[in-house]
mmCIF file of C-alpha atoms and ligand atoms in Angstrom:
data_model
loop_
_atom_site.group_PDB
_atom_site.id
_atom_site.type_symbol
_atom_site.label_atom_id
_atom_site.label_comp_id
_atom_site.label_asym_id
_atom_site.label_seq_id
_atom_site.Cartn_x
_atom_site.Cartn_y
_atom_site.Cartn_z
ATOM 1 C CA MET R 30 10.219 29.553 29.031
ATOM 2 C CA ASN R 31 12.813 28.675 31.647
ATOM 3 C CA PRO R 32 13.213 25.203 32.501
ATOM 4 C CA ARG R 33 14.520 26.466 36.016
ATOM 5 C CA HIS R 34 11.323 28.368 36.880
ATOM 6 C CA VAL R 35 9.033 26.127 38.318
ATOM 7 C CA LEU R 36 5.333 26.574 39.447
ATOM 8 C CA ILE R 37 4.001 24.024 42.017
ATOM 9 C CA LEU R 38 0.209 23.773 42.012
ATOM 10 C CA GLY R 39 -0.344 23.221 45.801
ATOM 11 C CA GLY R 40 -2.831 23.238 48.627
ATOM 12 C CA THR R 41 -1.247 19.864 50.015
ATOM 13 C CA GLY R 42 1.481 18.754 52.565
ATOM 14 C CA GLU R 43 3.452 17.218 49.572
ATOM 15 C CA ALA R 44 3.456 20.683 47.761
ATOM 16 C CA ARG R 45 4.852 22.592 50.936
ATOM 17 C CA ARG R 46 7.569 19.906 51.501
ATOM 18 C CA LEU R 47 8.537 19.984 47.542
ATOM 19 C CA ALA R 48 8.818 23.765 47.766
ATOM 20 C CA GLU R 49 10.984 23.384 50.868
ATOM 21 C CA ALA R 50 13.109 20.539 49.071
ATOM 22 C CA LEU R 51 13.719 22.840 46.263
ATOM 23 C CA ALA R 52 14.165 26.109 48.365
ATOM 24 C CA GLY R 53 17.981 25.482 48.929
ATOM 25 C CA GLU R 54 18.673 25.216 45.248
ATOM 26 C CA PRO R 55 19.770 28.885 43.998
ATOM 27 C CA ALA R 56 19.677 27.967 40.458
ATOM 28 C CA LEU R 57 15.834 27.441 40.762
ATOM 29 C CA SER R 58 13.115 29.963 41.200
ATOM 30 C CA VAL R 59 9.949 28.218 42.812
ATOM 31 C CA THR R 60 6.569 29.479 43.255
ATOM 32 C CA LEU R 61 3.913 27.860 45.121
ATOM 33 C CA SER R 62 0.325 28.223 43.971
ATOM 34 C CA LEU R 63 -2.516 28.090 46.448
ATOM 35 C CA ALA R 64 -6.396 28.238 45.575
ATOM 36 C CA GLY R 65 -6.796 30.282 48.597
ATOM 37 C CA ARG R 66 -9.732 28.163 50.236
ATOM 38 C CA THR R 67 -8.226 27.953 53.678
ATOM 39 C CA SER R 68 -8.312 31.179 55.631
ATOM 40 C CA ASN R 69 -5.007 30.708 57.738
ATOM 41 C CA PRO R 70 -2.918 28.437 55.656
ATOM 42 C CA ARG R 71 0.019 26.831 57.001
ATOM 43 C CA ALA R 72 3.446 29.003 56.686
ATOM 44 C CA GLN R 73 5.187 28.117 53.307
ATOM 45 C CA THR R 74 8.624 28.456 52.221
ATOM 46 C CA GLY R 75 9.699 30.825 49.414
ATOM 47 C CA HIS R 76 7.410 32.642 46.834
ATOM 48 C CA VAL R 77 3.739 31.985 47.209
ATOM 49 C CA ARG R 78 0.766 33.050 45.016
ATOM 50 C CA VAL R 79 -2.873 32.638 45.947
ATOM 51 C CA GLY R 80 -6.160 32.507 43.869
ATOM 52 C CA GLY R 81 -7.374 31.031 40.757
ATOM 53 C CA PHE R 82 -5.890 31.607 37.564
ATOM 54 C CA GLY R 83 -8.999 31.754 35.547
ATOM 55 C CA GLY R 84 -9.135 28.218 34.011
ATOM 56 C CA ALA R 85 -6.845 26.480 31.762
ATOM 57 C CA ASP R 86 -6.447 29.430 29.673
ATOM 58 C CA GLY R 87 -5.659 31.743 32.465
ATOM 59 C CA LEU R 88 -2.989 28.950 33.668
ATOM 60 C CA VAL R 89 -1.392 29.128 30.253
ATOM 61 C CA ARG R 90 -1.255 32.880 30.201
ATOM 62 C CA TYR R 91 0.277 33.044 33.731
ATOM 63 C CA MET R 92 3.029 30.321 32.606
ATOM 64 C CA ARG R 93 3.844 32.511 29.610
ATOM 65 C CA GLU R 94 3.939 35.734 31.379
ATOM 66 C CA ASN R 95 6.229 34.293 34.068
ATOM 67 C CA GLY R 96 8.393 32.077 31.805
ATOM 68 C CA ILE R 97 7.252 28.941 33.640
ATOM 69 C CA GLY R 98 9.412 26.255 32.266
ATOM 70 C CA ILE R 99 8.019 23.175 34.676
ATOM 71 C CA LEU R 100 4.494 22.881 36.021
ATOM 72 C CA VAL R 101 4.059 20.610 39.145
ATOM 73 C CA ASP R 102 0.728 19.424 39.956
ATOM 74 C CA ALA R 103 0.868 18.614 43.698
ATOM 75 C CA THR R 104 -2.813 19.340 44.469
ATOM 76 C CA HIS R 105 -4.972 17.076 46.317
ATOM 77 C CA PRO R 106 -6.077 13.861 44.532
ATOM 78 C CA PHE R 107 -10.013 14.953 44.856
ATOM 79 C CA ALA R 108 -9.061 18.498 43.297
ATOM 80 C CA ALA R 109 -10.125 17.255 39.747
ATOM 81 C CA ARG R 110 -10.694 20.598 38.128
ATOM 82 C CA ILE R 111 -7.245 21.989 38.625
ATOM 83 C CA SER R 112 -5.548 18.892 37.596
ATOM 84 C CA GLN R 113 -7.665 18.710 34.398
ATOM 85 C CA ASN R 114 -6.573 22.317 33.774
ATOM 86 C CA ALA R 115 -2.844 21.502 34.374
ATOM 87 C CA GLU R 116 -3.018 19.153 31.850
ATOM 88 C CA ARG R 117 -4.748 21.138 29.172
ATOM 89 C CA ALA R 118 -2.573 24.297 29.966
ATOM 90 C CA THR R 119 0.788 22.342 29.870
ATOM 91 C CA THR R 120 -0.297 20.707 26.284
ATOM 92 C CA GLU R 121 -1.131 23.986 25.177
ATOM 93 C CA ALA R 122 1.846 25.783 26.284
ATOM 94 C CA GLY R 123 4.261 23.055 25.587
ATOM 95 C CA VAL R 124 5.484 23.189 29.252
ATOM 96 C CA PRO R 125 6.431 19.752 30.937
ATOM 97 C CA LEU R 126 3.993 18.625 33.619
ATOM 98 C CA VAL R 127 5.271 16.792 36.773
ATOM 99 C CA LYS R 128 2.407 15.119 38.638
ATOM 100 C CA LEU R 129 3.027 14.188 42.355
ATOM 101 C CA GLU R 130 0.108 11.935 43.574
ATOM 102 C CA ARG R 131 0.316 9.928 46.707
ATOM 103 C CA PRO R 132 -1.278 6.443 46.003
ATOM 104 C CA PRO R 133 -4.623 5.635 47.375
ATOM 105 C CA TRP R 134 -5.101 3.804 50.501
ATOM 106 C CA GLN R 135 -5.768 -0.073 50.052
ATOM 107 C CA ALA R 136 -8.025 -1.959 52.383
ATOM 108 C CA VAL R 137 -6.316 -4.342 54.694
ATOM 109 C CA GLU R 138 -7.301 -7.442 56.800
ATOM 110 C CA GLY R 139 -9.938 -5.922 59.508
ATOM 111 C CA ASP R 140 -11.159 -3.097 57.359
ATOM 112 C CA ARG R 141 -14.794 -2.837 56.904
ATOM 113 C CA TRP R 142 -14.882 -0.460 53.825
ATOM 114 C CA VAL R 143 -18.078 0.173 51.851
ATOM 115 C CA GLU R 144 -16.866 2.316 48.597
ATOM 116 C CA ALA R 145 -18.940 5.208 47.469
ATOM 117 C CA THR R 146 -18.371 7.048 44.100
ATOM 118 C CA ASP R 147 -19.096 10.653 45.676
ATOM 119 C CA ALA R 148 -20.463 12.274 48.732
ATOM 120 C CA ALA R 149 -23.927 11.720 47.722
ATOM 121 C CA GLU R 150 -23.664 8.141 47.308
ATOM 122 C CA ALA R 151 -21.774 7.980 50.563
ATOM 123 C CA ALA R 152 -24.620 9.771 52.429
ATOM 124 C CA ARG R 153 -27.184 7.379 50.881
ATOM 125 C CA LEU R 154 -25.126 4.302 52.087
ATOM 126 C CA LEU R 155 -25.474 5.480 55.728
ATOM 127 C CA GLY R 156 -28.746 3.542 55.944
ATOM 128 C CA ALA R 157 -32.242 4.366 57.347
ATOM 129 C CA ALA R 158 -31.344 3.313 61.010
ATOM 130 C CA PRO R 159 -30.046 6.594 62.897
ATOM 131 C CA ARG R 160 -26.231 6.347 63.539
ATOM 132 C CA THR R 161 -23.538 8.718 64.897
ATOM 133 C CA VAL R 162 -21.227 9.564 61.876
ATOM 134 C CA PHE R 163 -17.834 11.009 61.873
ATOM 135 C CA LEU R 164 -17.554 12.990 58.724
ATOM 136 C CA ALA R 165 -14.032 13.810 57.765
ATOM 137 C CA ILE R 166 -14.445 14.801 54.144
ATOM 138 C CA GLY R 167 -13.928 18.595 54.094
ATOM 139 C CA ARG R 168 -16.351 21.377 54.369
ATOM 140 C CA GLN R 169 -17.085 21.645 50.738
ATOM 141 C CA GLU R 170 -18.974 18.122 50.281
ATOM 142 C CA LEU R 171 -21.325 18.090 53.350
ATOM 143 C CA VAL R 172 -24.468 19.238 51.453
ATOM 144 C CA PRO R 173 -25.929 15.714 50.718
ATOM 145 C CA PHE R 174 -25.688 14.586 54.115
ATOM 146 C CA ALA R 175 -28.396 17.181 55.230
ATOM 147 C CA ALA R 176 -31.165 15.059 53.729
ATOM 148 C CA PHE R 177 -30.321 12.188 56.051
ATOM 149 C CA SER R 178 -31.193 13.828 59.248
ATOM 150 C CA GLN R 179 -32.014 10.872 61.301
ATOM 151 C CA HIS R 180 -28.056 10.650 61.942
ATOM 152 C CA ALA R 181 -26.171 12.653 64.386
ATOM 153 C CA TYR R 182 -22.937 14.013 62.680
ATOM 154 C CA ILE R 183 -19.513 15.192 63.862
ATOM 155 C CA ILE R 184 -17.960 17.064 61.268
ATOM 156 C CA ARG R 185 -14.263 18.033 61.426
ATOM 157 C CA SER R 186 -12.829 20.691 59.080
ATOM 158 C CA VAL R 187 -9.909 23.095 58.901
ATOM 159 C CA ASP R 188 -12.168 26.110 58.537
ATOM 160 C CA PRO R 189 -15.526 26.783 60.090
ATOM 161 C CA VAL R 190 -18.554 25.516 58.289
ATOM 162 C CA ALA R 191 -21.467 27.601 57.475
ATOM 163 C CA PRO R 192 -24.587 26.227 59.132
ATOM 164 C CA GLU R 193 -26.608 26.239 55.814
ATOM 165 C CA ASP R 194 -23.647 23.862 54.554
ATOM 166 C CA ALA R 195 -24.033 21.241 57.018
ATOM 167 C CA PRO R 196 -26.646 18.977 58.362
ATOM 168 C CA ALA R 197 -28.914 20.230 61.026
ATOM 169 C CA GLY R 198 -27.764 19.358 64.669
ATOM 170 C CA ALA R 199 -24.208 18.537 63.621
ATOM 171 C CA ARG R 200 -21.357 18.868 66.154
ATOM 172 C CA PHE R 201 -18.076 20.603 64.797
ATOM 173 C CA ILE R 202 -14.383 20.034 65.529
ATOM 174 C CA LEU R 203 -12.196 22.464 64.076
ATOM 175 C CA GLU R 204 -8.752 20.947 63.474
ATOM 176 C CA ARG R 205 -5.934 20.577 61.155
ATOM 177 C CA GLY R 206 -3.836 17.441 60.550
ATOM 178 C CA PRO R 207 -1.782 15.236 61.103
ATOM 179 C CA PHE R 208 -3.975 12.898 63.181
ATOM 180 C CA ASP R 209 -2.496 9.991 64.889
ATOM 181 C CA ALA R 210 -4.359 6.738 65.213
ATOM 182 C CA ALA R 211 -4.292 6.638 69.121
ATOM 183 C CA ALA R 212 -5.816 10.157 69.182
ATOM 184 C CA GLU R 213 -8.366 9.247 66.622
ATOM 185 C CA ARG R 214 -9.419 6.158 68.314
ATOM 186 C CA ALA R 215 -9.991 8.202 71.587
ATOM 187 C CA LEU R 216 -12.081 10.725 69.611
ATOM 188 C CA LEU R 217 -14.181 7.915 67.932
ATOM 189 C CA GLU R 218 -14.721 6.081 71.461
ATOM 190 C CA GLU R 219 -15.592 9.450 73.256
ATOM 191 C CA ASN R 220 -18.048 10.444 70.810
ATOM 192 C CA GLY R 221 -19.628 7.145 70.498
ATOM 193 C CA VAL R 222 -19.097 7.027 66.525
ATOM 194 C CA ASP R 223 -20.760 4.108 64.706
ATOM 195 C CA ILE R 224 -19.295 4.769 61.450
ATOM 196 C CA VAL R 225 -16.773 6.829 59.472
ATOM 197 C CA VAL R 226 -17.009 8.528 56.214
ATOM 198 C CA ALA R 227 -13.783 9.443 54.557
ATOM 199 C CA LYS R 228 -12.248 10.353 51.209
ATOM 200 C CA ASN R 229 -9.378 7.945 49.881
ATOM 201 C CA SER R 230 -6.838 10.865 50.139
ATOM 202 C CA GLY R 231 -3.783 8.500 50.617
ATOM 203 C CA GLY R 232 -0.980 9.519 52.669
ATOM 204 C CA GLU R 233 0.075 9.273 56.451
ATOM 205 C CA ALA R 234 -1.413 12.605 57.649
ATOM 206 C CA THR R 235 -5.160 11.278 57.691
ATOM 207 C CA TYR R 236 -4.817 7.513 57.918
ATOM 208 C CA GLY R 237 -5.146 7.729 61.880
ATOM 209 C CA LYS R 238 -8.940 7.533 61.459
ATOM 210 C CA ILE R 239 -8.822 4.597 59.158
ATOM 211 C CA ALA R 240 -6.564 2.828 61.507
ATOM 212 C CA ALA R 241 -8.774 3.496 64.513
ATOM 213 C CA ALA R 242 -11.975 2.667 62.803
ATOM 214 C CA ARG R 243 -10.167 -0.889 61.882
ATOM 215 C CA ALA R 244 -9.118 -1.177 65.791
ATOM 216 C CA LEU R 245 -12.622 -0.372 66.587
ATOM 217 C CA GLY R 246 -14.303 -2.738 64.359
ATOM 218 C CA LEU R 247 -16.111 0.339 62.880
ATOM 219 C CA PRO R 248 -17.091 0.544 59.105
ATOM 220 C CA VAL R 249 -15.921 3.230 56.818
ATOM 221 C CA VAL R 250 -17.768 4.649 53.905
ATOM 222 C CA MET R 251 -14.717 5.335 51.666
ATOM 223 C CA VAL R 252 -15.214 7.865 48.793
ATOM 224 C CA ARG R 253 -13.330 6.815 45.666
ATOM 225 C CA ARG R 254 -10.870 9.317 43.826
ATOM 226 C CA PRO R 255 -12.683 11.418 41.384
ATOM 227 C CA ARG R 256 -10.046 10.280 38.576
ATOM 228 C CA PRO R 257 -7.850 7.169 38.158
ATOM 229 C CA PRO R 258 -4.240 7.600 39.131
ATOM 230 C CA ALA R 259 -2.340 9.854 36.343
ATOM 231 C CA GLU R 260 -0.067 7.936 34.021
ATOM 232 C CA GLY R 261 3.696 8.681 34.864
ATOM 233 C CA GLY R 262 2.728 10.123 38.242
ATOM 234 C CA ILE R 263 5.298 10.299 41.058
ATOM 235 C CA ALA R 264 4.464 8.968 44.546
ATOM 236 C CA THR R 265 6.861 10.817 46.675
ATOM 237 C CA VAL R 266 8.221 14.410 47.345
ATOM 238 C CA GLU R 267 11.782 12.974 47.071
ATOM 239 C CA GLU R 268 11.392 11.623 43.602
ATOM 240 C CA ALA R 269 9.583 14.730 42.412
ATOM 241 C CA ALA R 270 12.439 16.648 43.413
ATOM 242 C CA ALA R 271 14.915 14.634 41.988
ATOM 243 C CA ARG R 272 13.035 14.784 38.701
ATOM 244 C CA ILE R 273 12.612 18.445 38.614
ATOM 245 C CA ARG R 274 16.654 18.737 39.251
ATOM 246 C CA HIS R 275 17.080 16.456 36.550
ATOM 247 C CA MET R 276 14.826 18.287 33.973
ATOM 248 C CA ALA R 277 16.320 21.672 35.041
ATOM 249 C CA GLY R 278 19.782 20.365 34.249
ATOM 250 C CA LEU R 279 21.112 20.217 37.905
ATOM 251 C CA PRO R 280 22.979 17.284 39.515
ATOM 252 C CA VAL R 281 20.411 15.025 41.429
ATOM 253 C CA GLU R 282 23.079 13.211 43.512
ATOM 254 C CA ARG R 283 22.759 15.162 46.454
ATOM 255 C CA GLY R 284 20.604 13.556 49.043
ATOM 256 C CA GLU R 285 17.666 13.062 46.832
HETATM 257 P P1 NAP S 26 -10.747 22.222 42.045
HETATM 258 O O1 NAP S 26 -12.075 21.859 42.195
HETATM 259 O O2 NAP S 26 -9.656 21.256 41.342
HETATM 260 O O3 NAP S 26 -10.320 23.490 41.638
HETATM 261 C C1 NAP S 26 -11.092 24.560 41.623
HETATM 262 C C2 NAP S 26 -10.656 25.922 41.111
HETATM 263 O O4 NAP S 26 -9.790 26.372 42.147
HETATM 264 C C3 NAP S 26 -9.519 25.652 39.988
HETATM 265 O O5 NAP S 26 -10.427 25.505 38.885
HETATM 266 C C4 NAP S 26 -8.814 26.764 40.087
HETATM 267 O O6 NAP S 26 -9.482 27.925 39.663
HETATM 268 C C5 NAP S 26 -8.400 27.045 41.937
HETATM 269 N N1 NAP S 26 -7.656 26.230 42.227
HETATM 270 C C6 NAP S 26 -7.336 24.954 42.737
HETATM 271 N N2 NAP S 26 -6.213 24.624 43.291
HETATM 272 C C7 NAP S 26 -5.479 25.390 42.924
HETATM 273 C C8 NAP S 26 -4.197 25.978 43.286
HETATM 274 N N3 NAP S 26 -3.305 25.158 43.887
HETATM 275 N N4 NAP S 26 -3.521 27.392 42.718
HETATM 276 C C9 NAP S 26 -4.447 28.262 42.166
HETATM 277 N N5 NAP S 26 -5.678 27.881 41.797
HETATM 278 C C10 NAP S 26 -6.279 26.697 42.254
HETATM 279 O O7 NAP S 26 -10.210 22.227 43.625
HETATM 280 P P2 NAP S 26 -10.835 22.055 45.022
HETATM 281 O O8 NAP S 26 -11.086 20.583 45.475
HETATM 282 O O9 NAP S 26 -11.559 23.190 45.289
HETATM 283 O O10 NAP S 26 -9.476 22.390 46.113
HETATM 284 C C11 NAP S 26 -9.025 23.510 46.214
HETATM 285 C C12 NAP S 26 -7.583 23.457 46.756
HETATM 286 O O11 NAP S 26 -7.491 22.816 48.018
HETATM 287 C C13 NAP S 26 -6.601 22.682 45.889
HETATM 288 O O12 NAP S 26 -5.438 23.466 45.811
HETATM 289 C C14 NAP S 26 -6.353 21.423 46.735
HETATM 290 O O13 NAP S 26 -4.924 20.949 46.546
HETATM 291 C C15 NAP S 26 -6.739 21.797 47.772
HETATM 292 N N6 NAP S 26 -7.306 20.740 48.765
HETATM 293 C C16 NAP S 26 -8.362 20.102 48.342
HETATM 294 C C17 NAP S 26 -8.921 19.022 49.192
HETATM 295 C C18 NAP S 26 -10.023 18.256 48.434
HETATM 296 O O14 NAP S 26 -10.489 17.399 49.223
HETATM 297 N N7 NAP S 26 -10.739 18.637 47.237
HETATM 298 C C19 NAP S 26 -8.089 18.697 50.355
HETATM 299 C C20 NAP S 26 -7.091 19.179 50.724
HETATM 300 C C21 NAP S 26 -6.478 20.176 50.122
HETATM 301 P P3 NAP S 26 -9.196 28.518 38.383
HETATM 302 O O15 NAP S 26 -9.843 27.718 37.303
HETATM 303 O O16 NAP S 26 -9.706 29.957 38.341
HETATM 304 O O17 NAP S 26 -7.569 28.524 38.146
#
């Protein structure tokens, strides 16, 4: 185990930026791990590995075999399984865990949020009357909406959605963020959207639709995070980079 061998569990912009921030430090060996869900992921800096580890035990094995001394969980706040695995694996392997987690969005004046525990509840909360629904929750969570076929759905995702995974008659937008509020407002207006369904991902990159819904007075069904915020979690890439440098025994003054 080498405190200068860092494994970043990624799949987020923060993980990519953290890998970039650490790439200029020759004393560190940094690997970014992706699940492999996106067919055409963004270009990443440095060494990248792709695919699951085979549960927490597989992650322990990988860390031992590769002498990983610091594990960083910079996965998406809705990726609950890998975060649980990271906690279990670091406890078992005696490797320190750094948790990088953007804070959830908070409703502000003018927001019309209805909170849901998961996608199934979000689908029920759309109500009986037909509505035009903007679904920006990722292609893995669409199944519950199929049962509520009175609505017209507009679905945005990074990769194409298999027709059997989406409600009948849905329209699709294939696009990768970030999305700014002005463009999101135009999209909602042009498509006659009545209601937005979103996950409380936090961060700037996908906040545009929330700001746009507020500006248009539209309701948002906001799916809560699957887990409460991690204790000792770090909110920014800069703080995480400084923490890792400190843990690796490197000076932290330089710009962090
Ligand atoms: P998940 O349910 O927590 O993870 C499912 C399995 O995928 C894990 O058990 C693990 O397989 C593998 N996995 C997940 N992240 C990995 C990583 N960074 N490196 C290697 N293996 C990984 O996660 P998910 O919700 O399916 O999300 C998959 C990935 O997409 C995550 O990396 C996440 O950061 C990213 N992402 C998710 C969302 C979202 O809304 N869920 C949004 C944007 C990006 P093994 O058990 O075999 O190790």
